[in-house]
Amino acid sequence: MNRRGFIKALTAGAVASALPTQILATPLLQMAAPEQPLLLPKALKAGDTIRLVAPASALPDRHYIFIAKESFEAMGFKVQLGQHVFGRFGYLSGTDQQRADDVNQAFADPSVDAVVAVRGGWGCNRILNLLDYSMISRNHKVLMGYSDITALINAIYVKTGLVSFHGPNGYSHWEDFQAQQVRDVLIDGKMTTMQNYKEQEKTLTMMTNRTTTINSGRAQGILMGGNLTVFASLVGTPFFPDLRGKILALEDVGEDIYRIDRFLSQLQLAGHLDGVAGIVFGHCTDCDPGNGFGSFTLHEVFEHYFKPLGVPTYTGAQFGHIRKNHILPMGLPVELDADAATVTLMMPAVR
């Protein structure tokens, strides 16, 4: 089947039947179909317009906006600002209705080609019931961000089937690596492979960016997840995805190890780890033992929850609250190889 036929079958919800014969022949777990017909956003090109929105925390400095704007302009895009990006309502960037309006208006405006969150923090959960999912499902645009933007990515996927992107926020560390990710995934639609890069180290072995395989093997499935703290906060709401047959990608920042334990326990007790096809955990930046009488290591916590599942799993992947953050299309079919420590897109993430 050619690429167009593959995408057409996926958008009809027939994921498994659309897979090429050579992929189906591999001894991998059966890939579950998405809850909704798969919707792909339009590929970006130079001169397209990006709308910066602030759906979560308020910005501590106006320069955040200008750095984000100038970064996208340097990549050849036009940039518009959401009405309330400079807003302030307590610790949020505007009231819930104002922040939801900015997201809705960005999707509804035909002059806007992509929607990028300036930052995360907290607040997206508060606007999920104010979004116009019917309108969003008719306007297939790139939505990108990470951290608290996990809530938007998952809610929009559950309600519409639209693939969104766990990747750099507007105010991120934009350099050649990040710009190349935008070109490869969002402009050229390449079926990229996420694999940890090697730093410029004059050592006999790799010292940083190392991965750990917890369960060997390969698996295929629709990629879902994001920031663990935010993802776990969606459990029990109508915005939490069905994880059966999915590849679960998680990361976090600034959480004591016992809190990581708590969030994974929440997912386990709610039954959401049962039936996942595979797991990749990215960076857990500044996740330390904290105060007290000792601690499990982070690896021990991961093994406690992931080892008994028996599905391909590895940790330490290059995404999360880090400077060189891979762009992951949430809602897209991928193949995870826990031994090679890779996640490969099985189709373009844009049309």
Short mmCIF file of C-alpha atoms in Angstrom, two decimals:
data_model
loop_
_atom_site.label_atom_id
_atom_site.label_comp_id
_atom_site.label_asym_id
_atom_site.label_seq_id
_atom_site.Cartn_x
_atom_site.Cartn_y
_atom_site.Cartn_z
CA MET A 1 0.00 0.00 0.00
CA ASN A 2 1.39 3.45 -0.88
CA ARG A 3 1.64 6.30 1.61
CA ARG A 4 -1.60 7.96 0.51
CA GLY A 5 -3.51 4.69 0.84
CA PHE A 6 -1.92 4.06 4.25
CA ILE A 7 -2.99 7.47 5.52
CA LYS A 8 -6.49 7.10 4.03
CA ALA A 9 -6.96 3.77 5.79
CA LEU A 10 -5.70 5.21 9.07
CA THR A 11 -8.07 8.15 8.88
CA ALA A 12 -10.88 5.63 8.48
CA GLY A 13 -9.73 4.02 11.73
CA ALA A 14 -8.39 0.83 10.14
CA VAL A 15 -4.88 1.01 11.57
CA ALA A 16 -3.99 -2.68 11.69
CA SER A 17 -5.31 -3.45 8.21
CA ALA A 18 -3.39 -0.50 6.78
CA LEU A 19 0.03 -1.71 7.92
CA PRO A 20 2.38 -2.87 5.18
CA THR A 21 2.82 -6.64 4.90
CA GLN A 22 6.45 -6.48 5.96
CA ILE A 23 5.45 -4.72 9.18
CA LEU A 24 2.59 -7.09 9.96
CA ALA A 25 4.92 -10.04 9.46
CA THR A 26 7.17 -8.99 12.32
CA PRO A 27 6.51 -10.66 15.70
CA LEU A 28 5.18 -7.54 17.38
CA LEU A 29 2.20 -6.82 19.56
CA GLN A 30 -1.09 -6.12 17.75
CA MET A 31 -1.63 -2.41 17.31
CA ALA A 32 -4.94 -1.05 18.52
CA ALA A 33 -6.99 1.35 16.42
CA PRO A 34 -7.42 4.95 17.63
CA GLU A 35 -10.57 6.01 19.48
CA GLN A 36 -11.32 8.49 16.71
CA PRO A 37 -10.47 8.49 12.99
CA LEU A 38 -6.89 9.73 12.77
CA LEU A 39 -6.61 13.41 11.80
CA LEU A 40 -3.29 14.78 10.57
CA PRO A 41 -2.49 18.50 10.55
CA LYS A 42 -1.37 20.24 7.40
CA ALA A 43 2.40 20.31 6.87
CA LEU A 44 4.04 23.65 7.56
CA LYS A 45 6.09 25.63 5.08
CA ALA A 46 8.16 28.80 5.11
CA GLY A 47 5.95 31.86 5.39
CA ASP A 48 3.19 30.07 7.31
CA THR A 49 1.73 31.78 10.36
CA ILE A 50 2.20 30.52 13.90
CA ARG A 51 -0.08 31.80 16.66
CA LEU A 52 1.57 31.89 20.10
CA VAL A 53 -0.86 31.25 22.94
CA ALA A 54 -0.48 31.06 26.73
CA PRO A 55 -3.01 28.46 27.92
CA ALA A 56 -1.32 27.79 31.25
CA SER A 57 0.88 29.78 33.64
CA ALA A 58 1.50 33.50 33.39
CA LEU A 59 4.82 34.64 31.99
CA PRO A 60 7.27 36.06 34.53
CA ASP A 61 8.86 38.31 31.90
CA ARG A 62 7.56 39.85 28.65
CA HIS A 63 10.85 38.89 27.02
CA TYR A 64 9.61 35.26 26.95
CA ILE A 65 7.15 36.29 24.24
CA PHE A 66 9.65 38.21 22.16
CA ILE A 67 12.24 35.42 22.35
CA ALA A 68 9.62 32.91 21.20
CA LYS A 69 8.43 35.22 18.40
CA GLU A 70 11.94 35.92 17.14
CA SER A 71 12.88 32.23 17.27
CA PHE A 72 10.04 31.22 14.93
CA GLU A 73 10.70 34.20 12.68
CA ALA A 74 14.31 33.02 12.40
CA MET A 75 12.94 29.70 11.09
CA GLY A 76 11.02 31.53 8.34
CA PHE A 77 7.55 31.72 9.90
CA LYS A 78 5.24 34.64 10.48
CA VAL A 79 4.13 35.00 14.09
CA GLN A 80 0.92 36.27 15.65
CA LEU A 81 0.30 36.69 19.36
CA GLY A 82 -2.78 35.40 21.14
CA GLN A 83 -4.89 38.12 22.71
CA HIS A 84 -4.02 37.17 26.28
CA VAL A 85 -0.35 36.09 26.06
CA PHE A 86 0.54 39.03 28.32
CA GLY A 87 -2.46 38.43 30.57
CA ARG A 88 -2.42 37.78 34.27
CA PHE A 89 -5.03 36.17 36.50
CA GLY A 90 -3.39 34.99 39.70
CA TYR A 91 -0.66 32.63 38.54
CA LEU A 92 -2.42 32.05 35.21
CA SER A 93 -2.12 33.92 31.92
CA GLY A 94 -5.69 35.20 31.97
CA THR A 95 -8.97 33.78 33.18
CA ASP A 96 -9.97 30.26 32.17
CA GLN A 97 -12.36 31.64 29.55
CA GLN A 98 -9.77 34.03 28.15
CA ARG A 99 -7.15 31.30 27.79
CA ALA A 100 -9.66 28.89 26.24
CA ASP A 101 -10.80 31.62 23.85
CA ASP A 102 -7.23 32.14 22.68
CA VAL A 103 -6.88 28.43 21.84
CA ASN A 104 -10.29 28.27 20.14
CA GLN A 105 -9.65 31.42 18.14
CA ALA A 106 -6.25 30.17 16.98
CA PHE A 107 -7.80 26.99 15.59
CA ALA A 108 -10.76 28.83 14.05
CA ASP A 109 -8.74 31.59 12.36
CA PRO A 110 -8.01 30.56 8.72
CA SER A 111 -4.92 32.77 8.67
CA VAL A 112 -3.26 30.61 11.36
CA ASP A 113 -1.36 27.48 10.33
CA ALA A 114 0.01 26.30 13.69
CA VAL A 115 -0.67 26.86 17.39
CA VAL A 116 2.29 26.86 19.80
CA ALA A 117 2.13 27.30 23.56
CA VAL A 118 4.57 29.84 24.93
CA ARG A 119 5.09 27.87 28.15
CA GLY A 120 3.57 25.22 30.42
CA GLY A 121 3.34 25.38 34.19
CA TRP A 122 -0.26 24.84 35.26
CA GLY A 123 -3.72 25.72 34.00
CA CYS A 124 -4.58 23.68 30.90
CA ASN A 125 -6.76 21.24 32.86
CA ARG A 126 -8.96 24.17 33.85
CA ILE A 127 -9.87 24.99 30.25
CA LEU A 128 -10.48 21.51 28.82
CA ASN A 129 -14.26 21.76 29.21
CA LEU A 130 -14.22 25.18 27.49
CA LEU A 131 -12.62 24.10 24.22
CA ASP A 132 -14.68 23.76 21.03
CA TYR A 133 -13.66 20.24 20.00
CA SER A 134 -16.13 20.12 17.12
CA MET A 135 -14.54 23.21 15.60
CA ILE A 136 -11.01 21.92 16.28
CA SER A 137 -11.85 18.64 14.52
CA ARG A 138 -12.69 20.65 11.39
CA ASN A 139 -9.44 22.64 11.49
CA HIS A 140 -6.48 20.26 11.43
CA LYS A 141 -3.60 22.42 12.61
CA VAL A 142 -0.29 21.74 14.29
CA LEU A 143 -0.49 22.14 18.07
CA MET A 144 2.84 21.95 19.87
CA GLY A 145 4.07 22.24 23.44
CA TYR A 146 5.04 20.11 26.40
CA SER A 147 4.82 20.01 30.18
CA ASP A 148 1.32 21.27 31.11
CA ILE A 149 0.39 21.28 27.41
CA THR A 150 0.11 17.50 27.87
CA ALA A 151 -3.48 18.16 28.96
CA LEU A 152 -4.38 19.88 25.68
CA ILE A 153 -2.62 17.27 23.55
CA ASN A 154 -4.45 14.35 25.16
CA ALA A 155 -7.85 16.02 25.41
CA ILE A 156 -7.80 17.09 21.76
CA TYR A 157 -6.73 13.60 20.67
CA VAL A 158 -9.44 11.89 22.72
CA LYS A 159 -12.18 14.23 21.51
CA THR A 160 -11.11 14.65 17.87
CA GLY A 161 -8.40 12.15 16.86
CA LEU A 162 -6.07 15.02 15.87
CA VAL A 163 -2.34 14.29 16.13
CA SER A 164 -0.60 16.97 18.24
CA PHE A 165 3.04 17.40 19.13
CA HIS A 166 4.83 16.97 22.44
CA GLY A 167 7.75 19.22 21.66
CA PRO A 168 9.37 22.56 22.43
CA ASN A 169 7.25 25.40 23.76
CA GLY A 170 7.63 28.83 22.23
CA TYR A 171 9.98 29.86 25.02
CA SER A 172 12.36 26.93 24.75
CA HIS A 173 16.05 26.73 23.99
CA TRP A 174 15.89 27.08 20.21
CA GLU A 175 19.05 25.98 18.43
CA ASP A 176 19.93 23.96 15.32
CA PHE A 177 18.77 20.67 16.88
CA GLN A 178 15.28 21.99 17.65
CA ALA A 179 14.97 23.82 14.33
CA GLN A 180 15.92 20.62 12.49
CA GLN A 181 13.21 18.76 14.39
CA VAL A 182 10.66 21.29 13.13
CA ARG A 183 11.90 20.87 9.56
CA ASP A 184 11.96 17.07 9.68
CA VAL A 185 8.67 16.40 11.48
CA LEU A 186 6.42 19.40 10.81
CA ILE A 187 7.60 20.61 7.39
CA ASP A 188 9.04 17.62 5.50
CA GLY A 189 6.92 14.95 7.19
CA LYS A 190 9.86 12.57 7.63
CA MET A 191 9.35 9.28 9.44
CA THR A 192 12.05 10.11 11.94
CA THR A 193 13.61 7.95 14.63
CA MET A 194 14.07 9.27 18.15
CA GLN A 195 17.43 8.08 19.38
CA ASN A 196 19.67 9.68 21.98
CA TYR A 197 22.36 11.86 20.46
CA LYS A 198 25.98 11.65 21.52
CA GLU A 199 27.52 14.68 23.15
CA GLN A 200 30.94 15.87 22.12
CA GLU A 201 32.77 13.83 24.71
CA LYS A 202 36.39 12.74 24.60
CA THR A 203 35.74 9.65 26.65
CA LEU A 204 36.09 5.93 25.98
CA THR A 205 32.37 5.36 26.43
CA MET A 206 29.15 7.37 26.38
CA MET A 207 28.93 9.26 29.68
CA THR A 208 25.65 11.15 29.30
CA ASN A 209 22.29 10.60 27.60
CA ARG A 210 22.42 6.91 28.41
CA THR A 211 19.37 4.69 28.20
CA THR A 212 18.34 1.61 30.21
CA THR A 213 16.36 -1.30 28.83
CA ILE A 214 13.89 -2.67 31.40
CA ASN A 215 12.07 -5.15 29.13
CA SER A 216 13.54 -6.21 25.78
CA GLY A 217 11.63 -6.39 22.54
CA ARG A 218 9.82 -4.34 19.93
CA ALA A 219 6.24 -3.15 19.80
CA GLN A 220 4.03 -1.05 17.58
CA GLY A 221 1.22 1.18 18.74
CA ILE A 222 -0.22 4.65 18.77
CA LEU A 223 1.98 7.00 20.77
CA MET A 224 0.35 8.66 23.79
CA GLY A 225 1.39 10.33 27.04
CA GLY A 226 3.47 13.37 27.91
CA ASN A 227 4.31 14.85 31.28
CA LEU A 228 3.60 12.22 33.96
CA THR A 229 2.26 14.64 36.58
CA VAL A 230 -0.23 16.22 34.18
CA PHE A 231 -1.09 12.92 32.52
CA ALA A 232 -1.94 11.28 35.86
CA SER A 233 -4.11 14.29 36.76
CA LEU A 234 -6.39 13.43 33.81
CA VAL A 235 -7.22 9.96 35.18
CA GLY A 236 -10.96 9.68 35.81
CA THR A 237 -11.82 12.52 33.43
CA PRO A 238 -13.35 12.23 29.94
CA PHE A 239 -10.06 13.54 28.53
CA PHE A 240 -7.89 10.54 29.44
CA PRO A 241 -7.03 8.24 26.49
CA ASP A 242 -7.55 4.49 26.29
CA LEU A 243 -4.02 3.13 26.65
CA ARG A 244 -4.73 -0.42 25.54
CA GLY A 245 -2.37 -1.24 22.68
CA LYS A 246 -0.67 2.16 22.95
CA ILE A 247 3.00 3.09 23.27
CA LEU A 248 3.16 5.15 26.46
CA ALA A 249 5.71 7.98 26.50
CA LEU A 250 6.25 9.80 29.81
CA GLU A 251 8.63 12.37 31.30
CA ASP A 252 8.74 14.72 34.28
CA VAL A 253 10.64 17.47 36.02
CA GLY A 254 11.27 18.68 39.56
CA GLU A 255 9.46 15.84 41.33
CA ASP A 256 10.78 13.91 44.31
CA ILE A 257 11.11 10.22 43.52
CA TYR A 258 8.27 9.33 45.89
CA ARG A 259 5.99 11.56 43.81
CA ILE A 260 6.96 9.72 40.63
CA ASP A 261 6.07 6.55 42.56
CA ARG A 262 2.70 8.08 43.48
CA PHE A 263 1.80 9.07 39.91
CA LEU A 264 2.74 5.67 38.49
CA SER A 265 0.76 4.03 41.29
CA GLN A 266 -2.25 6.10 40.25
CA LEU A 267 -1.96 4.85 36.67
CA GLN A 268 -1.50 1.26 37.86
CA LEU A 269 -4.39 1.24 40.34
CA ALA A 270 -6.69 2.77 37.74
CA GLY A 271 -5.80 -0.11 35.39
CA HIS A 272 -4.24 2.11 32.76
CA LEU A 273 -0.91 0.28 32.62
CA ASP A 274 -2.68 -3.00 31.81
CA GLY A 275 -2.61 -3.65 28.09
CA VAL A 276 -0.08 -1.02 27.02
CA ALA A 277 2.04 -2.22 24.11
CA GLY A 278 5.26 -0.59 25.25
CA ILE A 279 6.70 2.18 27.41
CA VAL A 280 9.40 4.79 26.90
CA PHE A 281 10.31 7.13 29.74
CA GLY A 282 12.21 10.27 28.82
CA HIS A 283 14.21 12.49 31.10
CA CYS A 284 13.12 12.92 34.69
CA THR A 285 14.92 16.20 35.14
CA ASP A 286 15.80 17.14 38.73
CA CYS A 287 13.87 14.16 40.12
CA ASP A 288 15.72 13.65 43.39
CA PRO A 289 15.16 11.58 46.55
CA GLY A 290 14.09 14.63 48.56
CA ASN A 291 14.13 14.81 52.34
CA GLY A 292 13.45 11.89 54.65
CA PHE A 293 15.01 8.65 55.79
CA GLY A 294 16.16 7.38 52.44
CA SER A 295 14.66 6.61 49.08
CA PHE A 296 14.24 4.15 46.28
CA THR A 297 16.27 5.03 43.24
CA LEU A 298 14.35 6.20 40.22
CA HIS A 299 15.36 3.02 38.41
CA GLU A 300 13.95 0.89 41.23
CA VAL A 301 10.63 2.71 40.97
CA PHE A 302 10.56 2.18 37.20
CA GLU A 303 11.34 -1.51 37.56
CA HIS A 304 8.64 -1.93 40.22
CA TYR A 305 5.91 -0.69 37.87
CA PHE A 306 7.23 -1.57 34.40
CA LYS A 307 9.09 -4.89 34.80
CA PRO A 308 5.98 -6.99 35.65
CA LEU A 309 4.17 -5.70 32.57
CA GLY A 310 6.55 -7.63 30.34
CA VAL A 311 6.17 -5.20 27.44
CA PRO A 312 9.13 -3.57 25.67
CA THR A 313 10.30 -0.71 27.90
CA TYR A 314 13.29 1.59 28.10
CA THR A 315 14.12 4.75 30.01
CA GLY A 316 16.34 7.79 29.53
CA ALA A 317 15.02 8.78 26.08
CA GLN A 318 15.87 12.23 24.79
CA PHE A 319 12.64 14.12 25.39
CA GLY A 320 11.20 16.13 28.26
CA HIS A 321 12.38 19.18 30.18
CA ILE A 322 15.75 19.31 28.45
CA ARG A 323 17.41 21.63 25.95
CA LYS A 324 17.43 19.15 23.04
CA ASN A 325 13.87 17.91 23.14
CA HIS A 326 12.65 15.57 20.38
CA ILE A 327 9.27 16.31 18.84
CA LEU A 328 6.89 13.39 19.45
CA PRO A 329 3.59 13.22 17.49
CA MET A 330 1.02 12.05 20.02
CA GLY A 331 -1.69 9.94 18.38
CA LEU A 332 0.58 8.64 15.59
CA PRO A 333 1.54 4.97 15.03
CA VAL A 334 5.15 4.30 16.02
CA GLU A 335 7.49 1.36 16.53
CA LEU A 336 9.41 1.11 19.79
CA ASP A 337 12.62 -0.92 20.01
CA ALA A 338 13.60 -1.25 23.67
CA ASP A 339 16.98 -2.83 22.90
CA ALA A 340 18.06 -0.24 20.35
CA ALA A 341 16.39 2.46 22.50
CA THR A 342 14.52 4.00 19.57
CA VAL A 343 11.03 5.18 18.68
CA THR A 344 10.34 5.39 14.94
CA LEU A 345 7.39 7.09 13.27
CA MET A 346 5.51 4.62 11.05
CA MET A 347 3.99 7.32 8.86
CA PRO A 348 4.36 11.07 8.32
CA ALA A 349 2.89 13.16 11.14
CA VAL A 350 1.59 15.81 8.72
CA ARG A 351 -0.29 15.65 5.45
#
